[in-house]
mmCIF file of C-alpha atoms in Angstrom:
data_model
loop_
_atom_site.group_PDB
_atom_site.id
_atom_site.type_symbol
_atom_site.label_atom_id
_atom_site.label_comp_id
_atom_site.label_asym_id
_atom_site.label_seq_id
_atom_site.Cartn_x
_atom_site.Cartn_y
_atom_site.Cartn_z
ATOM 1 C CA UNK A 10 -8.797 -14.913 14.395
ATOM 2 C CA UNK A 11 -11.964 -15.063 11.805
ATOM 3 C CA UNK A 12 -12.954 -12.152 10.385
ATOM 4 C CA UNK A 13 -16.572 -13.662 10.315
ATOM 5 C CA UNK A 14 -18.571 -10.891 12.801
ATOM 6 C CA UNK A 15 -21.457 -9.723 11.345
ATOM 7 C CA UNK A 16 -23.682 -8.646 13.639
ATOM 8 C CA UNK A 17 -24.754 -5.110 13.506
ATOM 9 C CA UNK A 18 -24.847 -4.457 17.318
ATOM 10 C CA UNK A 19 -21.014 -3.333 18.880
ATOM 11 C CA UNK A 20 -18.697 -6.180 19.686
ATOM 12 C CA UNK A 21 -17.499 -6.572 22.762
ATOM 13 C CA UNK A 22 -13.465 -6.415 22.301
ATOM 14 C CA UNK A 23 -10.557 -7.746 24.595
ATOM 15 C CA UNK A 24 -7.045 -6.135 24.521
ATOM 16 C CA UNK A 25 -5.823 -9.157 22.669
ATOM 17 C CA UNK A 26 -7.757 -7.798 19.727
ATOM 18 C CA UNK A 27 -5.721 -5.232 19.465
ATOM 19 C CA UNK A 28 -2.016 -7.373 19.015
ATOM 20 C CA UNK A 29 -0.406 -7.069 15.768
ATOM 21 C CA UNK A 30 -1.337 -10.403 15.187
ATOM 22 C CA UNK A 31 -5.078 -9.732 14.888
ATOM 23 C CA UNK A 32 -4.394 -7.199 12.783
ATOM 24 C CA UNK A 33 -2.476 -8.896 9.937
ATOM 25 C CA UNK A 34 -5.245 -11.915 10.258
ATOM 26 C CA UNK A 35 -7.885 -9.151 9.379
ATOM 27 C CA UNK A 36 -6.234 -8.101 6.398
ATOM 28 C CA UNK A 37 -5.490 -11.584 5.369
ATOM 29 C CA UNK A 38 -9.568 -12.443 6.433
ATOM 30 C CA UNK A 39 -10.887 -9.592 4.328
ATOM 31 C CA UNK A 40 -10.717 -10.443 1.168
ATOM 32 C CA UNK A 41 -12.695 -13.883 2.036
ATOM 33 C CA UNK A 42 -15.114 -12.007 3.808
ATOM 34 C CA UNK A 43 -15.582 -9.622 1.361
ATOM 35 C CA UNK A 44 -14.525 -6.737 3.685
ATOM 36 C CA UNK A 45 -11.772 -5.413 1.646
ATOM 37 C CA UNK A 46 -10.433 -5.550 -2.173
ATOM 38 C CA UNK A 47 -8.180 -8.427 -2.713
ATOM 39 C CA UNK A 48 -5.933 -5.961 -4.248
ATOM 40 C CA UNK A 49 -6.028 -3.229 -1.285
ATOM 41 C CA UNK A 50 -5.862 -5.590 1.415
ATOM 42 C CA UNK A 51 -2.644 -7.128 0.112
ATOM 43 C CA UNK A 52 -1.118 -3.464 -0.459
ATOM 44 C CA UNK A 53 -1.577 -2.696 3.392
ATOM 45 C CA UNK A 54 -0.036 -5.795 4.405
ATOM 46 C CA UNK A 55 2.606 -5.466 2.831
ATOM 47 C CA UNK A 56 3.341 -1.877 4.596
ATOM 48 C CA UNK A 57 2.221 -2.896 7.842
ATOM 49 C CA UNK A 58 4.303 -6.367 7.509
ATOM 50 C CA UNK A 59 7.561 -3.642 6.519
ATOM 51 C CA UNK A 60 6.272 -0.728 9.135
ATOM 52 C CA UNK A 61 5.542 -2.771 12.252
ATOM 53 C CA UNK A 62 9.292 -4.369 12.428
ATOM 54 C CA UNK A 63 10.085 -1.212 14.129
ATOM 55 C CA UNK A 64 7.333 -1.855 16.495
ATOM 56 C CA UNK A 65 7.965 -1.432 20.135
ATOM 57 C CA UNK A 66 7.162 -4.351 22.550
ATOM 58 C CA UNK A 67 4.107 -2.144 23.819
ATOM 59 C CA UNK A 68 3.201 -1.491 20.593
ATOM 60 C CA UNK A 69 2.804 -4.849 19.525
ATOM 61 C CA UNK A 70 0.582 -5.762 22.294
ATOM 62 C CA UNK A 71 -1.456 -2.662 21.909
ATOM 63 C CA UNK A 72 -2.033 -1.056 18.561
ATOM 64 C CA UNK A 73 -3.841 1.661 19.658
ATOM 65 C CA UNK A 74 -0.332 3.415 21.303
ATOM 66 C CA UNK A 75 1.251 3.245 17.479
ATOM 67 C CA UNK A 76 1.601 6.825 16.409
ATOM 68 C CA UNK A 77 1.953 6.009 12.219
ATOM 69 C CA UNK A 78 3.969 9.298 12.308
ATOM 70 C CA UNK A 79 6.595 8.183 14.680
ATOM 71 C CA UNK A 80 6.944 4.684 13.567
ATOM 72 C CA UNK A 81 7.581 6.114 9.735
ATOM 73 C CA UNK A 82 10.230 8.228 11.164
ATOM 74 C CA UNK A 83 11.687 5.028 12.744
ATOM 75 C CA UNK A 84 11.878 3.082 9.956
ATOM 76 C CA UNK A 85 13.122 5.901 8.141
ATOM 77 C CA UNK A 86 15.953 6.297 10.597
ATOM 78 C CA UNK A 87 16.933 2.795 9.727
ATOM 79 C CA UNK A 88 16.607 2.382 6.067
ATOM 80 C CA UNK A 89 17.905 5.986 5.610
ATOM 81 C CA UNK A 90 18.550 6.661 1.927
ATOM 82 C CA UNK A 91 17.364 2.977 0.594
ATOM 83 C CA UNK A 92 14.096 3.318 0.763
ATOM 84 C CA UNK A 93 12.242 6.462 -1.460
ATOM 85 C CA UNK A 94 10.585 9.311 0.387
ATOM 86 C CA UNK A 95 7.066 8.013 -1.977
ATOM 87 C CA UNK A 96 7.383 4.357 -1.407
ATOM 88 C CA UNK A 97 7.625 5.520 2.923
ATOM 89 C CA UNK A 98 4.249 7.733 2.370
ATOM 90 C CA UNK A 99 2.479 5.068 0.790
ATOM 91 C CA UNK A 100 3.472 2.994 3.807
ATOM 92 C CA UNK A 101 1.873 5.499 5.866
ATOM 93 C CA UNK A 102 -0.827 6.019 4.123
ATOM 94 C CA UNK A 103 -1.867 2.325 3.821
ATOM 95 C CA UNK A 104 -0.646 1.568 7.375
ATOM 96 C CA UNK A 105 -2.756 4.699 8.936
ATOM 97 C CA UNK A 106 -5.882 3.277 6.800
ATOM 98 C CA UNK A 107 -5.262 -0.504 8.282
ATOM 99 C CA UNK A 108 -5.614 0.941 11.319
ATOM 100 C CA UNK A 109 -8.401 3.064 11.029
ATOM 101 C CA UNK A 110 -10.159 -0.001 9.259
ATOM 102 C CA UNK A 111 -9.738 -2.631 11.827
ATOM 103 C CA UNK A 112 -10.387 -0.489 14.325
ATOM 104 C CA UNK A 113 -13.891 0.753 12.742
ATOM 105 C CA UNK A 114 -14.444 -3.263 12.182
ATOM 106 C CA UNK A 115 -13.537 -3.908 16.090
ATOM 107 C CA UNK A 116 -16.248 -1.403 17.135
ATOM 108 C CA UNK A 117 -18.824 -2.292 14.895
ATOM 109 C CA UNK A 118 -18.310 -5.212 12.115
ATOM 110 C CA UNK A 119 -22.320 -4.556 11.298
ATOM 111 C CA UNK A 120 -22.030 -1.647 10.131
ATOM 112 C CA UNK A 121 -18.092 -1.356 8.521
ATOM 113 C CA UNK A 122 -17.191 0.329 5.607
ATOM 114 C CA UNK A 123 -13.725 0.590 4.489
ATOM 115 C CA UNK A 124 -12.253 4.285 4.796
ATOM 116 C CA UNK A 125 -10.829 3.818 1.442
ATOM 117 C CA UNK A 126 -14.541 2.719 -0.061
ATOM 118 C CA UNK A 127 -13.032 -0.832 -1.277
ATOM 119 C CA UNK A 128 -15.533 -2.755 0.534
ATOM 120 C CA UNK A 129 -17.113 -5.482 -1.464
ATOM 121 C CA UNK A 130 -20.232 -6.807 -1.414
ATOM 122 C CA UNK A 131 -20.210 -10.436 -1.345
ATOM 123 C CA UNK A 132 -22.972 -10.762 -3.854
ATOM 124 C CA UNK A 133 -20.716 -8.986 -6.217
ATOM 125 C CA UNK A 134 -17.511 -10.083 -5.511
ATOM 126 C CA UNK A 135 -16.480 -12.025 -8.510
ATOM 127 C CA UNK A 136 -18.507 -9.226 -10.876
ATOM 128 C CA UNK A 137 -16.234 -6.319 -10.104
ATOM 129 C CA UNK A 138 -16.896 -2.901 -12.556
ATOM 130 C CA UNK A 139 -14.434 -1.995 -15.152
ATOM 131 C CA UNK A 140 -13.688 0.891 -12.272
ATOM 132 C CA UNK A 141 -12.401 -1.520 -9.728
ATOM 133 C CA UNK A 142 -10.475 -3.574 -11.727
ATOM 134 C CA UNK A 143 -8.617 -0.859 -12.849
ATOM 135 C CA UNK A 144 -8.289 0.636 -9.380
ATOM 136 C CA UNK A 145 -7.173 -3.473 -8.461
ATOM 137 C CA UNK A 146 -4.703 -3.388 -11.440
ATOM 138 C CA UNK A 147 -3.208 0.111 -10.559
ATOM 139 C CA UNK A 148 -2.950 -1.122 -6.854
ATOM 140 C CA UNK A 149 -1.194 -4.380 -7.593
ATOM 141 C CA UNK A 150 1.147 -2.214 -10.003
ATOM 142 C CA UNK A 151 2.054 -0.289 -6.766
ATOM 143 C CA UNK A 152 2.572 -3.489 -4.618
ATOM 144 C CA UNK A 153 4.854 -5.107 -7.454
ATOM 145 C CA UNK A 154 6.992 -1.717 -7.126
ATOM 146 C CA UNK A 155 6.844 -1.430 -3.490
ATOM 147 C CA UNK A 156 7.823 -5.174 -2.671
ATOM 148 C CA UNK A 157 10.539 -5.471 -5.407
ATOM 149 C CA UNK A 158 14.147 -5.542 -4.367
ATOM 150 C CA UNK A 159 14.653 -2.603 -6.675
ATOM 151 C CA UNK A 160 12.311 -0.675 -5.316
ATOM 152 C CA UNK A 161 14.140 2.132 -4.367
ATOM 153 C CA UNK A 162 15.759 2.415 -7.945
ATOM 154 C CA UNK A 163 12.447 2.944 -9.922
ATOM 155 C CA UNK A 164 10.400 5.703 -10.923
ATOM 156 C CA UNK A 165 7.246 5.339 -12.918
ATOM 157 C CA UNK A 166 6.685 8.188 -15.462
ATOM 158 C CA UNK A 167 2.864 8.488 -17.066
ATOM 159 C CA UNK A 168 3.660 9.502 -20.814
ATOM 160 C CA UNK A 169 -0.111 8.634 -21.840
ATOM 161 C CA UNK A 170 -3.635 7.971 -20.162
ATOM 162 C CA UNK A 171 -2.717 3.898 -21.237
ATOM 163 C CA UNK A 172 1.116 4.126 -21.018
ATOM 164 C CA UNK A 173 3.967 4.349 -17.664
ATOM 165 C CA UNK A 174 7.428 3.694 -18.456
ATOM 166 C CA UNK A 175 9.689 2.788 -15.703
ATOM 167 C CA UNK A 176 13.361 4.550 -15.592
ATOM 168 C CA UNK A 177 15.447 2.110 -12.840
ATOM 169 C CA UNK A 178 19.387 1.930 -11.726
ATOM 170 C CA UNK A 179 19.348 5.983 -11.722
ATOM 171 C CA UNK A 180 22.278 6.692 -8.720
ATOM 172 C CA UNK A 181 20.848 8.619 -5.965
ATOM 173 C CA UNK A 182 23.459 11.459 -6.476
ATOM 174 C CA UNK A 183 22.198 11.714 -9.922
ATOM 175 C CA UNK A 184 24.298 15.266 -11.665
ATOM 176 C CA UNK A 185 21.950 17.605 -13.886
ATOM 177 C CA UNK A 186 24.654 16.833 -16.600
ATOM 178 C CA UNK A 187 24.031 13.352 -16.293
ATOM 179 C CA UNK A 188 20.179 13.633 -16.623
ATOM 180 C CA UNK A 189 20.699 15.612 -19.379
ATOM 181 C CA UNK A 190 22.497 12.827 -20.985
ATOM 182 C CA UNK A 191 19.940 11.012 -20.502
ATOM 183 C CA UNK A 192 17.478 13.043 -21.871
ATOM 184 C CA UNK A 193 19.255 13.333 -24.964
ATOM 185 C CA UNK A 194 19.174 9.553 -25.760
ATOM 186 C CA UNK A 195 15.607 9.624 -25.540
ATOM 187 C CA UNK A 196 14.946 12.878 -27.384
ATOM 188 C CA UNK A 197 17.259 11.275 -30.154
ATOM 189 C CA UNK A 198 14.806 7.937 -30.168
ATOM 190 C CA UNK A 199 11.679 10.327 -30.446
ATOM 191 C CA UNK A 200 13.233 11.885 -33.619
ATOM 192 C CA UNK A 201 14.351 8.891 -34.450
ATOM 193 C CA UNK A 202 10.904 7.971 -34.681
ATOM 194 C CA UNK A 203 9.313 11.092 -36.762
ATOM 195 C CA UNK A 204 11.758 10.502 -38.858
ATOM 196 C CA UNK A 205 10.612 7.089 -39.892
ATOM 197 C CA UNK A 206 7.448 8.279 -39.730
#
């Protein structure tokens, strides 16, 4: 299905706008169209492509019966402890705002602004401000974590305005003994440090 409606009076819609399908050929339409940041548009895939395996037959047909709540608790249900409580609410988040999106464009592709304000305008979409390439930056950061096998064993840690380090492989029955043995070896390279200093 294009994305290419840009007429500002309502479209008239069929209930095979509403599949799954149309839906993941919006997101991947978007970006060409301008519609959505390159950056956002892949982020939402990517949790609707995970979410919407636990889709029910009527569901699939119909996206207007998927209750974002219900299908997180699903997939939740079925990935149990491997998959963070964080990585899950940014699938729902980014799912719920597909939704809302291609929805809004259904109605009325004239008029469509993204809920998330990352609609660009195509006569600036290759002249993006120092704000959205940082916002497109940070996103793709999140996508890299989100779609990596490892996942699940990350945790990003902001130590300055222009500096995350990543702690990975931590067990999920982590001890407060053993995070304090951890925290010594760092605490012993910050000294380290000053002392060199």
């Amino acid at each position: 299905m294009s994305t290419k409606k840009t007429e500002s009076t309502k479209q008239t819609t069929s209930a095979e706008d509403y599949t799954q399908e149309h839906l993941i050929n919006f997101l991947r339409g978007a970006t060409i169209e301008g519609l959505l940041n390159p950056a956002v548009a892949k982020s939402r895939l990517n949790a609707v492509e995970n979410l919407f395996v636990e889709l029910t037959d009527e569901e699939r047909k119909d996206l207007r019966l998927v209750d974002v709540d219900v299908l997180c608790s699903r997939f939740h249900k079925l990935h149990d402890s491997s998959i963070r409580p964080e990585v899950l609410e940014l699938y729902h988040k980014r799912t719920s705002a597909a939704l809302v999106d291609y929805f809004s464009w259904l109605d009325d592709p004239g008029s469509f602004f993204s809920i998330g304000g990352d609609t660009i305008r195509k006569d600036k979409r290759y002249k993006a401000s120092e704000k959205e390439v940082s916002f497109e930056q940070k996103a793709l950061e999140e996508i890299t974590l989100a779609t990596s096998e490892r996942a699940a064993d990350i945790f990003s840690i902001p130590l300055r305005e222009d500096k995350t380090v990543y702690v990975q492989n931590l067990p999920l029955d982590l001890t407060q003994k053993e995070a304090l043995k951890i925290a010594k070896v760092i605490q012993a390279l910050a000294q380290s440090q000053e002392s060199e200093a």
